[in-house]
Amino acid sequence: MNILFANYGDFATNSLNHIAGFANELCRLGHDCLVAVPKNTDSVRLLPDPLFVPAGFDHVLRVPNHFPDSRPADLIHAWTPREGVRLFVEAYQRQYSAPVVVHLEDNEERLLETYYRMSFEELRHRVPAELNPIWTRDLSHPNRFRSFIHLADGATLITSALADFLAPETPRITLNPPVDLDFFAPRPPDARLRQKLGIAPGEKVIVYHGSVTSANRGDLRKLYLAVALLNRDGIPTRLIRTGYNDPGFVGSFGYDTGSQVIDLGFVDRRELPPLLALADVLVQPGSDDSFNHYRLPSKIPEFLASGRPVIVPATNLGLQLVHEEDALLLRTGSPLEIAAACRRVFSEPDLAARLSGNAVARARESFDPESAAAALAGFYEAIIRKRDASPWKSLKGTGRDQFHLLAATASDAARRLETGGTAGQTEILKELAHAIEVEREDWKKSCVRLESAKANLEQVIQDLTQGREADRRVIETQEERILLLGKQVDDLDGQARELTADRDNVRRDAAEAHRLGRECRETLVALREDLIAARKEIDRLVERDARVRATLSWRITGPLRWLRRHFIDPFTRRKG
């Protein structure tokens, strides 16, 4: 099979941990997998040894031979119904034809509410016509994702509770995420890493590797407060965090979290196992609310595989774990409850050892990649066998979109309702009616905006016409300034040439002065040597004269020398 995975984010998103695990195992089973992302394809370097083909949405739509056998996809696995993925699937189906499986891993409605900070009903009925440009493709569109799910040929669910969002007749399978059990296998804590992070001896460690988002911000806040409570009660505790922070999260606390939290930011995935090994306990905060009930945090399977004591909420995967055997389960998820659970692990070594051992066994039982991939491959094959019934095949070679498919599906459902239909078909009709109403309102608003834009454009043209003469005068003034600046540049260029000539003359004079100085130094050295020799000769003569004067003959002949100087030498000079 040629399997095309379409993810809502790049290869650094948490969902890629699941997609990569499935895609690699499917490749080992002999299938060809391509994982497409909307942007930043270079981020695939963050994944260890991918066996699948990474590509961007644009590349897949532009290059026909995107699979090794030059055929298109046999099946598209849309990883969540978010808007960017939905639009990519539509574009792909216009060129090719393949059944669509949609993966659900979150309560998309709750994500929209926390991101836009208004109720889902408000988002559906009030906002679209007024603020349509605000929709981000990174999240689902409130008026389009439900119908996208309804049109899917099948669905995969990260937790069975997400079946609430499916039509009764939609084929589905619940997927436990694959975990690289060898990569996250238990290991002893690294004392050097502990010292490098500045963790004091005897200080307890909690590890949480995950980003703070608008959806989980409240849960992470409770974990931070639980750490503060432990430190206040005399139990030195540090929280090691990785991942991105929601803007303003750290500043929202009334105290400095820096002394209690080691925030490492985004780290390479290969750095996670040594960090998990430092933990005295691993905590996934939360409670059984509308967000946590429908998801399975990817950290929990990795927590279990690492063989450290785990604390999780009694929801989603927590419902499959035995309290005080596999993990400690949180009922309310309050800071007090989290702190109390951590104290139990810190103070009861038997409990900590039991949780650690059972966690590894549970991870190997539930998250084996080979069995998960085999089950998924079987589900794909069942979907592909029914590809002729897929509504998506009617888009190939057309300019149509999802709403044309809904109309066709609704017409078929209406015919069936005449003889008795299902609740799922009724739901599709309701979705179609709402979608058409929203699109009509958007069209009306678009017409108003176009008229306004037309009036604005006419005004702009008029302003441009009136301003043309003024612009011409400004241009002429600028041309005069340019000519003046050109003359100044020529003058400066001449001065620069003169300065260059002067510089060359100065360099020659300096060289000549250097040569003369060297000759003078050589002459001075020679004169110094001659002077030293002359001084030595004078000293020798003086010494010899002193020896002569000290002799007896010199003293005896002294009167004769006096007579000679005073009588004979003057007479001789006069005569000469």
XYZ file of C-alpha atoms in Angstrom:
576
model
C 0.000 0.000 0.000
C 0.986 3.613 -0.634
C -0.031 5.382 2.578
C -0.049 9.187 2.756
C -0.032 10.678 6.258
C -1.002 14.385 6.395
C -0.098 16.112 9.651
C -1.287 19.519 10.853
C 2.221 20.651 11.925
C 5.861 20.005 11.144
C 8.007 17.091 12.284
C 8.605 18.694 15.711
C 4.959 18.334 16.805
C 4.035 15.725 19.398
C 1.750 13.972 16.911
C 4.789 13.056 14.812
C 5.923 10.783 17.639
C 2.836 8.671 16.877
C 2.879 9.082 13.088
C 6.581 8.251 12.840
C 6.112 5.130 14.952
C 3.253 3.854 12.782
C 4.903 4.869 9.493
C 8.213 3.194 10.355
C 6.522 -0.046 11.386
C 4.317 -0.039 8.275
C 7.468 0.405 6.166
C 8.978 -2.621 7.904
C 5.816 -4.535 6.941
C 6.532 -3.750 3.284
C 4.299 -0.724 2.706
C 5.448 2.672 1.375
C 4.674 5.614 3.639
C 4.931 9.338 2.903
C 4.467 11.844 5.733
C 3.416 15.290 4.482
C 3.590 18.450 6.591
C 2.522 22.028 5.773
C 5.963 23.601 6.286
C 9.466 23.230 7.751
C 10.277 19.843 6.256
C 13.860 20.219 7.517
C 12.534 19.480 11.013
C 12.562 15.775 10.062
C 16.151 15.806 11.342
C 14.683 15.768 14.845
C 13.399 12.220 14.298
C 15.830 9.314 14.716
C 16.229 7.196 11.545
C 12.884 7.720 9.753
C 12.061 4.993 7.217
C 9.253 6.971 5.551
C 9.515 9.699 2.901
C 9.158 13.236 4.350
C 7.616 15.943 2.149
C 5.767 19.240 2.239
C 2.149 19.716 1.214
C 3.178 21.850 -1.785
C 5.669 19.245 -2.996
C 3.114 16.412 -2.844
C 0.565 18.457 -4.808
C 3.147 19.635 -7.343
C 5.113 16.431 -8.027
C 3.054 13.534 -9.449
C 5.621 10.824 -8.664
C 5.733 11.398 -4.927
C 5.717 7.675 -4.043
C 8.614 5.357 -4.992
C 6.461 3.380 -7.468
C 5.254 6.625 -9.158
C 1.644 5.876 -8.177
C -0.514 8.130 -5.989
C -1.686 7.217 -2.500
C -3.899 4.216 -1.954
C -5.155 5.863 1.250
C -4.835 9.210 2.998
C -4.564 9.268 6.776
C -5.533 12.822 7.758
C -3.943 13.313 11.164
C -6.723 15.324 12.840
C -9.453 17.264 10.997
C -7.681 20.602 11.343
C -8.169 23.154 8.614
C -4.731 22.920 7.002
C -5.076 19.138 6.707
C -8.654 19.400 5.422
C -7.672 21.826 2.659
C -4.708 19.626 1.669
C -6.948 16.557 1.428
C -9.408 18.474 -0.776
C -6.597 19.627 -3.076
C -5.128 16.128 -3.282
C -8.495 14.559 -4.118
C -8.962 16.950 -7.046
C -5.855 15.406 -8.655
C -6.098 11.819 -7.445
C -8.643 9.609 -5.746
C -8.052 7.861 -2.437
C -10.134 6.891 0.593
C -9.712 9.139 3.620
C -9.166 8.060 7.208
C -9.330 10.876 9.792
C -7.393 10.553 13.049
C -8.925 12.071 16.181
C -6.697 12.782 19.170
C -8.330 15.789 20.833
C -11.659 17.408 21.550
C -11.340 19.874 18.672
C -14.245 21.956 19.978
C -12.547 22.453 23.337
C -9.281 23.410 21.648
C -11.112 26.087 19.670
C -12.816 27.424 22.801
C -9.556 27.751 24.733
C -7.713 29.294 21.786
C -10.370 31.873 20.783
C -11.757 32.256 24.324
C -15.427 31.933 23.473
C -17.949 29.097 23.429
C -18.107 26.732 20.486
C -21.649 27.813 19.658
C -20.540 31.441 19.541
C -17.731 30.442 17.213
C -20.139 28.601 14.921
C -22.925 31.181 14.724
C -21.556 34.634 15.457
C -17.903 34.861 14.535
C -17.496 33.300 11.055
C -19.306 36.027 9.114
C -17.622 38.831 11.047
C -14.083 37.627 11.653
C -13.482 34.943 9.048
C -9.826 35.976 8.478
C -8.888 35.073 12.061
C -9.148 31.317 11.496
C -5.791 29.616 11.813
C -5.140 26.504 9.752
C -3.343 25.007 12.736
C -6.739 24.363 14.374
C -10.030 23.012 13.061
C -12.572 25.301 11.427
C -15.703 25.317 13.651
C -18.067 25.047 10.687
C -16.108 22.585 8.557
C -14.330 19.991 10.657
C -17.484 18.082 11.667
C -18.592 17.553 8.097
C -15.033 16.549 7.170
C -15.243 13.798 9.803
C -18.673 12.729 8.554
C -17.306 12.325 5.021
C -14.357 10.190 6.149
C -14.243 6.574 4.961
C -12.956 5.630 8.396
C -11.550 7.056 11.623
C -8.775 6.204 14.053
C -9.192 7.249 17.681
C -6.490 7.842 20.266
C -9.109 7.071 22.921
C -12.496 5.401 22.519
C -14.315 8.437 24.002
C -13.675 10.315 20.735
C -16.297 8.110 19.073
C -18.756 10.752 20.351
C -17.753 12.862 17.327
C -18.426 10.116 14.736
C -21.535 9.134 12.847
C -22.712 5.697 14.007
C -21.901 4.030 10.666
C -18.324 5.388 10.362
C -15.784 2.532 10.599
C -13.320 3.184 13.420
C -10.430 1.666 15.334
C -8.907 2.770 18.647
C -5.135 3.092 18.337
C -2.761 2.898 21.256
C 0.219 5.027 20.228
C 3.402 3.103 19.369
C 6.336 3.704 21.705
C 9.985 2.920 21.037
C 10.326 0.737 24.127
C 14.088 0.339 23.699
C 14.612 4.099 23.316
C 12.640 4.872 26.502
C 13.808 1.778 28.402
C 14.671 2.244 32.125
C 18.186 3.502 32.821
C 20.059 4.672 35.930
C 20.117 8.421 36.626
C 23.174 10.280 35.353
C 24.870 11.979 38.323
C 26.824 14.295 36.011
C 23.639 15.491 34.297
C 22.041 16.083 37.680
C 25.052 18.182 38.734
C 25.081 20.037 35.397
C 21.442 21.053 35.929
C 22.265 22.374 39.400
C 20.140 19.900 41.340
C 21.298 19.711 44.958
C 21.918 16.383 46.738
C 18.714 15.143 48.337
C 16.519 17.362 46.165
C 13.522 15.540 44.649
C 12.923 15.751 40.883
C 9.712 15.825 38.838
C 9.999 15.762 35.022
C 7.425 16.993 32.510
C 8.419 17.088 28.843
C 5.759 19.023 27.002
C 4.754 22.501 25.895
C 2.305 24.849 27.591
C -0.640 25.637 25.301
C -3.909 27.500 25.679
C -5.608 24.119 26.263
C -3.375 22.661 29.006
C -2.246 25.921 30.605
C -4.521 25.418 33.656
C -3.259 21.861 34.249
C 0.399 22.920 34.067
C -0.307 25.785 36.451
C -1.544 23.264 39.033
C 1.664 21.235 38.637
C 3.781 24.367 39.238
C 1.739 25.193 42.343
C 2.114 21.613 43.625
C 5.907 21.971 43.363
C 5.670 25.233 45.324
C 3.618 23.461 48.024
C 6.202 20.674 48.354
C 9.013 23.202 48.806
C 6.946 25.198 51.297
C 6.409 22.038 53.353
C 10.145 21.386 53.605
C 10.516 18.875 50.735
C 13.090 20.406 48.341
C 11.711 19.642 44.879
C 12.628 20.734 41.362
C 10.463 20.468 38.250
C 12.377 19.887 34.997
C 10.411 21.244 32.018
C 11.000 20.984 28.285
C 8.968 22.422 25.417
C 7.552 25.813 24.547
C 5.671 28.144 26.898
C 2.376 29.856 26.216
C 3.038 33.649 26.240
C 2.737 35.102 29.715
C 2.527 31.736 31.467
C 5.578 32.094 33.731
C 4.757 35.723 34.498
C 1.264 34.765 35.663
C 2.597 33.411 38.971
C 2.915 35.663 41.983
C 6.419 34.411 42.729
C 9.694 33.625 40.959
C 9.440 30.086 39.619
C 13.114 30.012 38.628
C 14.291 28.558 41.958
C 11.874 25.609 41.664
C 11.610 24.998 37.903
C 14.398 24.161 35.445
C 12.969 25.250 32.095
C 15.118 23.774 29.307
C 12.896 24.956 26.450
C 12.712 22.863 23.302
C 15.243 20.012 23.359
C 16.197 17.295 20.905
C 14.068 14.196 21.447
C 17.225 12.145 22.008
C 17.817 14.101 25.225
C 14.522 12.974 26.809
C 15.415 9.483 28.183
C 18.319 10.789 30.361
C 16.014 13.528 31.706
C 13.229 11.046 32.520
C 15.785 8.865 34.323
C 16.499 11.746 36.745
C 12.871 11.794 37.953
C 11.767 10.591 41.357
C 8.248 10.800 39.901
C 6.683 11.665 36.544
C 3.467 13.699 36.664
C 0.821 14.272 33.992
C -1.469 16.893 35.592
C -5.165 17.147 34.780
C -8.644 15.884 35.601
C -11.572 14.257 33.799
C -12.735 17.439 32.048
C -13.917 18.118 28.489
C -10.332 18.410 27.286
C -8.562 15.524 29.035
C -11.478 13.086 28.655
C -10.966 12.915 24.882
C -7.196 12.747 24.609
C -4.235 10.550 25.437
C -1.150 12.615 26.259
C 1.796 11.160 24.348
C 3.953 11.601 27.447
C 2.102 8.966 29.498
C 3.211 5.905 27.449
C 6.785 7.258 27.511
C 6.510 7.838 31.275
C 5.472 4.215 31.768
C 8.182 2.819 29.485
C 10.917 4.711 31.376
C 10.233 2.721 34.545
C 9.749 5.648 36.898
C 6.738 6.102 39.275
C 3.893 7.801 37.382
C 1.029 10.056 38.509
C -1.796 10.612 35.986
C -5.441 11.779 36.049
C -8.207 9.174 36.245
C -9.289 9.771 32.666
C -8.346 8.613 29.139
C -5.415 6.192 29.539
C -5.627 6.487 33.325
C -8.860 4.479 33.190
C -6.840 1.500 31.914
C -4.337 1.701 34.802
C -4.754 0.220 38.277
C -4.485 2.767 41.092
C -1.476 2.170 43.391
C -0.313 -0.693 41.147
C 0.441 0.778 37.704
C 0.247 4.452 38.717
C -1.282 6.866 41.209
C -4.512 8.296 39.794
C -5.641 11.884 40.352
C -9.356 12.500 40.906
C -9.495 16.306 41.023
C -6.022 17.204 39.757
C -5.710 20.023 42.303
C -2.270 21.242 43.442
C -2.946 19.773 46.902
C -3.759 16.348 45.433
C -0.695 16.364 43.161
C 1.574 17.374 46.081
C 0.078 14.668 48.314
C 0.622 11.984 45.646
C 4.241 13.086 45.210
C 4.819 12.906 48.989
C 3.606 9.295 48.974
C 6.075 8.331 46.249
C 8.917 10.188 48.000
C 8.230 8.639 51.419
C 7.116 5.087 50.516
C 9.956 3.225 48.758
C 7.915 0.031 48.400
C 5.162 1.931 46.588
C 7.687 3.657 44.319
C 9.350 0.340 43.423
C 5.998 -1.335 42.686
C 4.843 1.519 40.464
C 8.145 1.516 38.572
C 8.120 -2.189 37.808
C 4.451 -2.376 36.840
C 4.744 0.721 34.634
C 7.306 -0.994 32.375
C 5.185 -4.136 32.123
C 2.100 -2.069 31.243
C 4.014 -0.140 28.542
C 5.231 -3.356 26.887
C 1.747 -4.804 27.008
C -0.115 -1.801 25.586
C 2.246 0.150 23.343
C 4.135 -2.414 21.292
C 4.720 -0.810 17.845
C 4.561 -4.039 15.834
C 1.112 -5.145 17.014
C -0.272 -1.589 16.709
C 1.009 -1.244 13.126
C -0.365 -4.665 12.151
C -3.829 -3.722 13.438
C -3.686 -0.405 11.580
C -2.612 -2.093 8.315
C -5.592 -4.454 8.570
C -7.923 -1.479 9.091
C -6.454 0.271 6.025
C -6.984 -2.797 3.861
C -10.647 -3.019 4.893
C -11.146 0.674 3.979
C -9.389 0.298 0.609
C -11.572 -2.686 -0.332
C -14.569 -0.340 -0.139
C -12.879 2.532 -2.030
C -15.517 2.479 -4.788
C -18.076 3.657 -2.227
C -15.885 6.569 -1.077
C -17.568 9.961 -1.629
C -14.155 11.551 -2.286
C -13.720 9.894 -5.681
C -16.180 12.371 -7.247
C -13.748 15.285 -6.658
C -11.053 14.014 -9.035
C -10.581 16.315 -12.010
C -13.077 18.910 -10.733
C -12.947 22.234 -8.949
C -15.390 21.060 -6.331
C -14.894 20.962 -2.602
C -16.145 19.268 0.555
C -19.569 20.935 0.418
C -20.377 19.398 -2.965
C -19.702 16.025 -1.383
C -21.976 16.890 1.522
C -24.747 17.867 -0.864
C -24.475 14.552 -2.689
C -24.337 12.652 0.597
C -27.322 14.570 1.928
C -29.355 13.848 -1.197
C -28.640 10.157 -0.786
C -29.485 10.364 2.928
C -32.745 12.153 2.121
C -33.760 9.345 -0.196
C -33.006 6.819 2.515
C -34.910 8.806 5.115
C -38.045 8.393 3.048
C -37.959 4.676 3.905
C -36.382 5.119 7.365
C -32.874 6.359 8.110
C -30.275 6.572 10.830
C -29.393 9.259 13.342
C -26.044 9.663 11.592
C -27.716 10.546 8.297
C -29.919 13.049 10.066
C -26.829 14.609 11.590
C -25.226 14.932 8.157
C -28.301 16.753 6.862
C -28.117 19.152 9.797
C -24.427 19.752 9.190
C -25.046 20.413 5.513
C -27.868 22.860 6.259
C -25.721 24.733 8.726
C -22.709 24.745 6.380
C -24.805 26.108 3.497
C -26.235 28.817 5.764
C -22.783 29.822 6.941
C -21.410 29.871 3.410
C -24.384 31.996 2.247
C -23.836 34.497 5.055
C -20.136 34.602 4.248
C -21.009 35.210 0.595
C -23.277 38.114 1.535
C -20.597 39.606 3.732
C -18.069 39.097 0.949
C -20.314 41.015 -1.459
C -20.504 43.915 0.997
C -16.738 43.820 1.456
C -16.231 43.764 -2.334
C -18.454 46.805 -2.781
C -16.567 48.597 -0.044
C -13.265 47.560 -1.608
C -14.483 48.826 -5.009
C -15.351 52.237 -3.515
C -11.991 52.341 -1.744
C -10.218 51.443 -4.980
C -11.971 54.231 -6.874
C -10.952 56.688 -4.181
C -7.383 55.446 -4.350
C -7.341 55.905 -8.143
C -8.670 59.433 -7.747
C -6.079 60.217 -5.085
C -3.338 58.824 -7.307
C -4.476 60.954 -10.244
C -4.569 64.111 -8.149
C -1.230 63.340 -6.630
C 0.516 62.582 -9.911
C 1.556 66.209 -10.539
C 2.818 66.579 -6.998
C 4.733 63.324 -7.392
C 6.269 64.647 -10.637
C 7.497 67.778 -8.861
C 8.873 65.697 -6.054
C 10.689 63.504 -8.589
C 12.205 66.549 -10.309
C 13.384 67.863 -6.957
C 14.885 64.492 -6.173
C 16.646 64.454 -9.571
C 18.204 67.853 -8.816
C 19.356 66.583 -5.466
C 20.808 63.495 -7.138
C 22.778 65.680 -9.601
C 24.084 67.792 -6.714
C 25.041 64.707 -4.777
C 26.771 63.351 -7.899
C 28.918 66.485 -8.135
C 29.772 66.203 -4.444
C 30.739 62.606 -4.998
C 33.041 63.623 -7.910
C 34.680 66.279 -5.701
C 35.177 63.782 -2.923
C 36.611 61.335 -5.444
C 39.204 63.932 -6.553
C 40.113 64.661 -2.963
C 40.471 60.972 -2.366
C 42.897 60.666 -5.315
C 44.959 63.569 -3.961
C 45.025 62.017 -0.539
C 46.144 58.751 -2.107
C 49.047 60.521 -3.911
C 50.026 62.319 -0.689
C 49.881 59.018 1.139
C 52.241 57.442 -1.434
C 54.693 60.369 -1.078
C 54.586 60.087 2.686
C 55.268 56.367 2.418
C 58.313 57.034 0.143
C 59.633 59.740 2.515
C 59.143 57.419 5.432
C 61.080 54.677 3.622
C 63.958 57.086 2.841
C 63.993 58.345 6.438
C 64.056 54.766 7.617
C 67.070 54.040 5.348
C 68.939 57.152 6.535
C 68.145 56.302 10.122
C 69.523 52.820 9.620
C 72.766 54.277 8.085
C 73.081 56.762 10.973
C 72.681 53.950 13.455
C 75.401 51.984 11.670
C 77.731 55.069 11.653
C 77.099 55.711 15.334
C 77.946 52.127 16.127
C 81.266 52.442 14.183
C 82.116 55.771 15.895
C 81.312 54.272 19.268
C 83.709 51.430 18.564
C 86.490 53.916 17.423
C 85.920 56.024 20.525
C 86.270 52.992 22.742
C 89.540 52.055 20.976
C 90.865 55.645 21.302
C 90.018 55.703 25.003
C 91.902 52.469 25.475
C 94.958 53.907 23.627
C 94.889 57.112 25.719
C 94.688 55.110 28.902
C 97.663 53.053 27.763
C 99.748 56.156 26.980
C 98.807 57.812 30.259
C 99.741 54.674 32.143
C 103.095 54.498 30.267
C 103.796 58.195 30.941
C 103.074 57.666 34.617
C 105.554 54.779 34.718
C 108.252 56.875 32.990
C 107.750 59.801 35.361
C 108.114 57.473 38.302
C 111.667 56.351 37.206
C 114.900 57.781 38.793
C 116.317 58.866 35.436
C 113.203 60.972 34.793
C 113.626 62.797 38.072
C 117.402 63.326 37.549
C 116.986 64.737 34.055
C 114.189 67.040 35.118
C 116.466 70.209 35.314
C 117.834 69.463 31.847
C 114.333 69.271 30.397
C 113.496 72.572 32.081
C 116.545 74.264 30.499
C 115.606 72.805 27.135
C 112.047 74.118 27.252
C 113.042 77.587 28.350
C 116.266 78.267 26.393
C 116.969 75.788 23.612
C 113.414 75.275 22.200
C 112.583 79.038 22.008
C 115.936 79.682 20.280
C 115.285 76.867 17.825
C 111.809 78.222 16.954
C 113.153 81.730 16.347
C 115.903 80.451 14.148
C 113.551 78.341 12.096
